[in-house]
Amino acid sequence: VKAPEPDRRPVPLGSRVALPAGPMDTPTWAIPHWLRRVATSSTLHMSIAASGQRPTITLDRVPAGCGGRVVAVGSAHAVDLLHEGILPGTHLRLRTVAPVGGPVIVELGRATLAIARPIAATVRIMLETEGSP
Amino acid sequence: VIHRHQSLASRGAPVPSRRDGADATGAAVARPAVIALVGRPNVGKSTFLARASRRFAETANAPGTTVTLERRVVTAGGRSGLLVDLPGTRALDDRPADEAPFWELLLAERPDAILVVIDAGDVGRHIPLVIACRELGLPIVVAANLADEAERRGVELDRGRLSQLLLAPVHRTVGRTGDGVDVAVADALRLAERRVSVRDGRSWPRATAPASIYPPTVEARIAATAATTAIPHSLGAAALDEAPTAIHVAAGTISPRGAASLLLTRELEPIRWLTALDWVEQVQRRADVHPTLADRLARLATSPWPGLPLFLAVTLGSFGLVVLFGGWLAAAMAAAWSATVSPWLGSMIPAIVPFPALAGALLWSLDGGLLGMIAVGVPYVLTFYLVIAALEDSGYLMSAAVLMDRLFAGLGLSGRAAIPLLTATGCNVPAVYGTRVLRTRRERLIGATLATLTPCSARSAVVIAALAPTVGTGAALAAFGLVAGLALSVGFATNAIVPGRQPALVLELAPLRLPLLRHVAAKAWWRFRSFVVMATPIMLVGSFALGLVYESGFWAPIATAVGPFSGWWLGLPAFATVAIAFGFLRKELALQLLIALAAMTYGAGITGVGEVLSPPQLFVYAIVATISIPCVATLAALRAELGGRAALGIGLGTIGLALLVGGVLARLLGIAGMPAVG
């Protein structure tokens, strides 16, 4: 998948982005639920390449070294994440994953964040850059 | 609400209404201009405060080091005022250290201007807080701090453009060297003074350009909310009850629009962040420079390999440094003392003081007591402080702790707890206060329990000084391992017993920084000085009292009272048990008294403890002294933070644990039931 020019202003200012209060958005691309559950990120890439659409996956499943743009944040931890600058439109990169179910470690601009996996699971990412694992 | 009124009233000055200015006849209370330091965690506010006031302030490269307010008088540019250091916050409605949201803390100080400290290398993350502060209706000055670090990383900041966008002066500052700090403070004082003079009716408010980042629909909502916020004074306390922001509007601390921005913060905050994304494009340019060594190290430290082995190596290395350097220093100083001062005291005091018992007690205090200070307090505690200060300023342990998040989760804590637990290795008292960064009472209870079980510098000094020179370095290491194992078991047990679960976390990691030698030395010296000032009198009085008991023949009844239990259960002579009990006052006292005993009865120096106690006895002694009841200062902190019952529970619990472990160890090592010596 070729990385396009990153769109820095995905949401026009003032268009009542507020906090995504509802449940998490549903991905638009059509992969059966059962397949999504077993799909690794690489198979996701292939299926996306085939369908011509870009993948959105939750942050806890982003492979190390990959970057992307946040497209949706679940409401449960939205305030906490917002205070760290994670809201629809921000770019981030996954650095590493701490062992035995520890937090994911994410680079956001110059900052480094440790995000517990249950919280990371509420953040939906559109992959943009492929990292070297 | 009552406490809110009190907090306003307790500041001494009457709450001025906006009409005060009109009828001011010179009777207005002269209040110094108050400037609040606001910024995200770990942006260097405390370093900034220390620079501005030219006095030391406790800092570390870790978010959440400041949990209490610190007020300092500052003078810059011919003006003076009060600079208030507030805990770091991510947003005005964040709850950084306590139950109250940050804006309540901020407005209770009734600031006349806000000095917002931001990271010059990453302004996008900090702009939303600046916008939020600006909307309060207070004059703001922005300090683009950590500028040297930003420049090293190839980040270029257009301060002129940022200043245009924020409608506020933006200064380049470097807290660590003091560059630009005075200029920024002087600017804030100028704006604050101007505001004070407007409020007192001495000058007219200057017309300011309307500045809004919001679209008309949101702006209309703000205006509507602002109209309801401006409750007239006459409505009284009942109305204020419902709108805590209104009291600040009535007092003239913030504008009605400011109050509205606080009430609507949930709606406005995302727009502020999106605006920040937009503005960063205009003010920040990033040159592609090779990542600094610190950044590359940070990547290594947060990856499982080689992060975990590195963590082990750093921990053992620090331990080795304290053992080697502290041991060398202790031996050298004790030898010098025994060679010069000790004989002189030994001949002088009996000659001057006519009563043998009193002379003996004085010798205990001046010779033995001070030798104890020199052999334990000074070398080991000072070395420990230096190592801890360097580690704190590097920010390394914080990054490493993330890798062990699962361990913390098992203990019922979030990774945030790493901050107070790391503090605890220096001293338990600030660590107990530091548990405020934890979100739930349950987490704070577990965190505080673990903090009191973490060997502080004094207890580490006791363990190392008692075991390393006499029994061996391995024994000291084993003792630390045993204590760590016990603390972990207690943590797991507490987590299982206390109902509830730990909250998941989002935590910003501190970047690695090369510790400045001057900073580390200043911090270690500051802590060390307060240690010496606090501990020396207690040591002198404690050893004098014990010496008096010993020399005047009152020791025998005490020994017969304590001895049987001490010997039967712990395998220790009565004297060692009494010394451990004295450790309640200050932990290092436990060993220092033992050294005093060795010096007075056997005439030996630091290695003399080896003649008073056998190696297995020393091991049991060190363990029991380390685990048993925290010192009185820690207990007071526990009581203040968690209440009397929790403090009592933790205190009694540690005594029970210490006696249990000591008894079991005594049986395993085969010293139980030994006849009591002394």
Short mmCIF file of C-alpha atoms in Angstrom, two decimals, chain B residues 25-217:
data_model
loop_
_atom_site.label_atom_id
_atom_site.label_comp_id
_atom_site.label_asym_id
_atom_site.label_seq_id
_atom_site.Cartn_x
_atom_site.Cartn_y
_atom_site.Cartn_z
CA THR B 25 -9.95 55.32 48.52
CA GLY B 26 -6.51 53.95 48.99
CA ALA B 27 -7.81 51.49 51.57
CA ALA B 28 -7.58 48.62 49.12
CA VAL B 29 -5.45 45.84 50.58
CA ALA B 30 -2.04 45.89 48.96
CA ARG B 31 -1.73 42.37 47.68
CA PRO B 32 1.39 41.38 45.76
CA ALA B 33 0.79 40.51 42.15
CA VAL B 34 0.29 36.76 41.94
CA ILE B 35 1.56 34.84 38.93
CA ALA B 36 0.57 31.23 38.47
CA LEU B 37 2.94 28.81 36.76
CA VAL B 38 0.83 26.52 34.60
CA GLY B 39 2.03 23.81 32.28
CA ARG B 40 1.80 20.18 31.33
CA PRO B 41 3.58 17.68 33.60
CA ASN B 42 7.37 17.50 33.34
CA VAL B 43 7.78 20.67 31.30
CA GLY B 44 10.12 22.12 33.91
CA LYS B 45 7.93 24.41 36.00
CA SER B 46 9.75 23.68 39.24
CA THR B 47 13.16 24.20 37.65
CA PHE B 48 11.75 27.44 36.28
CA LEU B 49 10.56 28.45 39.75
CA ALA B 50 13.93 27.60 41.27
CA ARG B 51 15.66 29.75 38.64
CA ALA B 52 13.25 32.65 39.00
CA SER B 53 13.46 32.72 42.80
CA ARG B 54 17.14 31.72 42.93
CA ARG B 55 16.38 29.07 45.50
CA PHE B 56 16.39 25.28 45.25
CA ALA B 57 13.11 23.56 44.44
CA GLU B 58 12.57 19.81 44.43
CA THR B 59 12.57 18.64 40.80
CA ALA B 60 12.96 15.43 38.85
CA ASN B 61 12.67 14.30 35.27
CA ALA B 62 9.33 12.66 35.93
CA PRO B 63 5.79 13.90 35.55
CA GLY B 64 4.05 14.58 38.83
CA THR B 65 7.04 15.54 40.97
CA THR B 66 5.19 18.58 42.29
CA VAL B 67 2.03 17.59 44.14
CA THR B 68 1.77 20.53 46.49
CA LEU B 69 1.76 24.25 45.86
CA GLU B 70 4.96 26.19 46.26
CA ARG B 71 4.81 29.97 46.55
CA ARG B 72 7.90 32.08 46.10
CA VAL B 73 8.56 35.81 46.06
CA VAL B 74 10.30 36.77 42.85
CA THR B 75 11.83 40.01 41.68
CA ALA B 76 12.50 40.75 38.05
CA GLY B 77 12.70 43.92 35.99
CA GLY B 78 12.35 46.11 39.07
CA ARG B 79 9.02 44.54 40.08
CA SER B 80 8.28 41.87 42.59
CA GLY B 81 5.42 39.49 43.05
CA LEU B 82 4.44 36.02 44.11
CA LEU B 83 5.15 33.10 41.79
CA VAL B 84 3.03 30.02 42.48
CA ASP B 85 4.15 26.62 41.21
CA LEU B 86 1.11 24.42 40.56
CA PRO B 87 1.10 20.70 39.82
CA GLY B 88 1.46 19.88 36.14
CA THR B 89 -1.83 19.51 34.34
CA ARG B 90 -2.95 18.38 30.92
CA ALA B 91 -6.06 20.55 30.84
CA LEU B 92 -7.82 22.98 33.16
CA ASP B 93 -10.44 20.40 34.13
CA ASP B 94 -7.87 17.67 34.69
CA ARG B 95 -7.45 16.31 38.21
CA PRO B 96 -3.69 16.11 38.59
CA ALA B 97 -3.17 15.45 42.27
CA ASP B 98 -6.40 15.53 44.18
CA GLU B 99 -10.13 15.33 43.97
CA ALA B 100 -10.51 18.93 42.86
CA PRO B 101 -10.12 19.85 39.21
CA PHE B 102 -7.04 21.88 38.37
CA TRP B 103 -8.89 25.12 37.72
CA GLU B 104 -10.09 25.21 41.33
CA LEU B 105 -6.51 24.99 42.54
CA LEU B 106 -5.52 27.68 40.08
CA LEU B 107 -8.33 30.11 40.84
CA ALA B 108 -8.02 29.65 44.62
CA GLU B 109 -4.65 31.37 44.24
CA ARG B 110 -6.44 34.32 42.61
CA PRO B 111 -3.71 34.86 40.01
CA ASP B 112 -3.28 38.20 38.29
CA ALA B 113 -1.44 36.66 35.39
CA ILE B 114 -0.63 33.17 34.18
CA LEU B 115 2.82 32.18 33.06
CA VAL B 116 2.24 29.18 30.82
CA VAL B 117 5.33 27.01 30.47
CA ILE B 118 5.41 25.01 27.23
CA ASP B 119 7.91 22.71 25.57
CA ALA B 120 9.56 24.60 22.72
CA GLY B 121 10.29 21.31 20.98
CA ASP B 122 6.70 20.09 20.94
CA VAL B 123 4.42 23.13 21.04
CA GLY B 124 1.48 21.33 19.45
CA ARG B 125 0.90 19.36 22.62
CA HIS B 126 0.98 22.47 24.76
CA ILE B 127 -0.99 25.00 22.72
CA PRO B 128 -4.44 23.72 23.86
CA LEU B 129 -3.57 24.50 27.49
CA VAL B 130 -2.34 27.97 26.50
CA ILE B 131 -5.60 28.65 24.65
CA ALA B 132 -7.60 27.44 27.65
CA CYS B 133 -5.65 29.76 29.97
CA ARG B 134 -6.08 32.68 27.59
CA GLU B 135 -9.83 32.21 27.61
CA LEU B 136 -10.02 32.67 31.37
CA GLY B 137 -9.67 36.39 30.78
CA LEU B 138 -6.35 36.66 32.58
CA PRO B 139 -3.22 38.07 30.98
CA ILE B 140 -0.89 35.28 29.93
CA VAL B 141 2.79 35.07 29.13
CA VAL B 142 4.17 32.01 27.39
CA ALA B 143 7.60 30.59 28.22
CA ALA B 144 8.81 28.30 25.44
CA ASN B 145 10.94 26.26 27.80
CA LEU B 146 13.48 23.50 27.12
CA ALA B 147 14.54 25.59 24.13
CA ASP B 148 18.09 24.21 24.13
CA GLU B 149 16.79 20.66 23.87
CA ALA B 150 14.45 21.64 21.03
CA GLU B 151 17.27 23.24 19.09
CA ARG B 152 19.46 20.18 19.53
CA ARG B 153 16.66 18.10 18.05
CA GLY B 154 16.41 20.38 15.03
CA VAL B 155 13.06 21.91 15.97
CA GLU B 156 12.74 25.53 14.98
CA LEU B 157 10.01 27.63 16.56
CA ASP B 158 8.69 30.84 15.04
CA ARG B 159 8.00 32.63 18.30
CA GLY B 160 6.82 35.77 16.54
CA ARG B 161 4.11 33.94 14.67
CA LEU B 162 3.12 31.93 17.75
CA SER B 163 2.84 35.17 19.66
CA GLN B 164 0.54 36.57 16.95
CA LEU B 165 -1.66 33.50 17.05
CA LEU B 166 -1.84 33.33 20.83
CA LEU B 167 -2.06 37.11 21.29
CA ALA B 168 0.47 36.77 24.08
CA PRO B 169 4.20 37.33 24.46
CA VAL B 170 6.24 34.17 23.86
CA HIS B 171 9.69 34.00 25.45
CA ARG B 172 12.51 31.60 24.78
CA THR B 173 13.59 30.09 28.09
CA VAL B 174 15.94 27.39 29.27
CA GLY B 175 15.09 26.50 32.85
CA ARG B 176 18.21 24.47 33.44
CA THR B 177 20.57 27.35 32.66
CA GLY B 178 18.21 30.20 33.47
CA ASP B 179 18.24 31.71 29.97
CA GLY B 180 15.30 34.06 29.48
CA VAL B 181 13.62 33.11 32.75
CA ASP B 182 13.94 36.57 34.29
CA VAL B 183 12.68 38.25 31.13
CA ALA B 184 9.59 36.05 31.04
CA VAL B 185 8.89 36.60 34.73
CA ALA B 186 9.38 40.35 34.37
CA ASP B 187 6.91 40.37 31.50
CA ALA B 188 4.36 38.44 33.55
CA LEU B 189 4.87 40.80 36.50
CA ARG B 190 4.31 43.78 34.21
CA LEU B 191 1.01 42.37 32.94
CA ALA B 192 -0.07 41.29 36.42
CA GLU B 193 0.63 44.68 37.89
CA ARG B 194 -1.31 46.33 35.13
CA ARG B 195 -4.27 44.09 35.88
CA VAL B 196 -4.05 44.87 39.59
CA SER B 197 -4.05 48.58 38.86
CA VAL B 198 -7.08 48.21 36.60
CA ARG B 199 -8.91 46.30 39.31
CA ASP B 200 -8.03 48.89 41.92
CA GLY B 201 -9.37 51.61 39.65
CA ARG B 202 -5.99 53.25 39.17
CA SER B 203 -6.04 52.80 35.42
CA TRP B 204 -8.40 51.87 32.64
CA PRO B 205 -8.55 48.47 31.00
CA ARG B 206 -6.92 48.44 27.63
CA ALA B 207 -9.16 47.44 24.77
CA THR B 208 -8.11 44.04 23.49
CA ALA B 209 -8.83 42.51 20.13
CA PRO B 210 -11.44 39.77 20.29
CA ALA B 211 -9.71 36.46 19.83
CA SER B 212 -11.75 33.40 19.13
CA ILE B 213 -10.85 30.13 17.54
CA TYR B 214 -14.43 28.91 17.59
CA PRO B 215 -17.04 28.95 14.85
CA PRO B 216 -20.06 31.24 15.34
CA THR B 217 -22.35 28.49 16.63
#
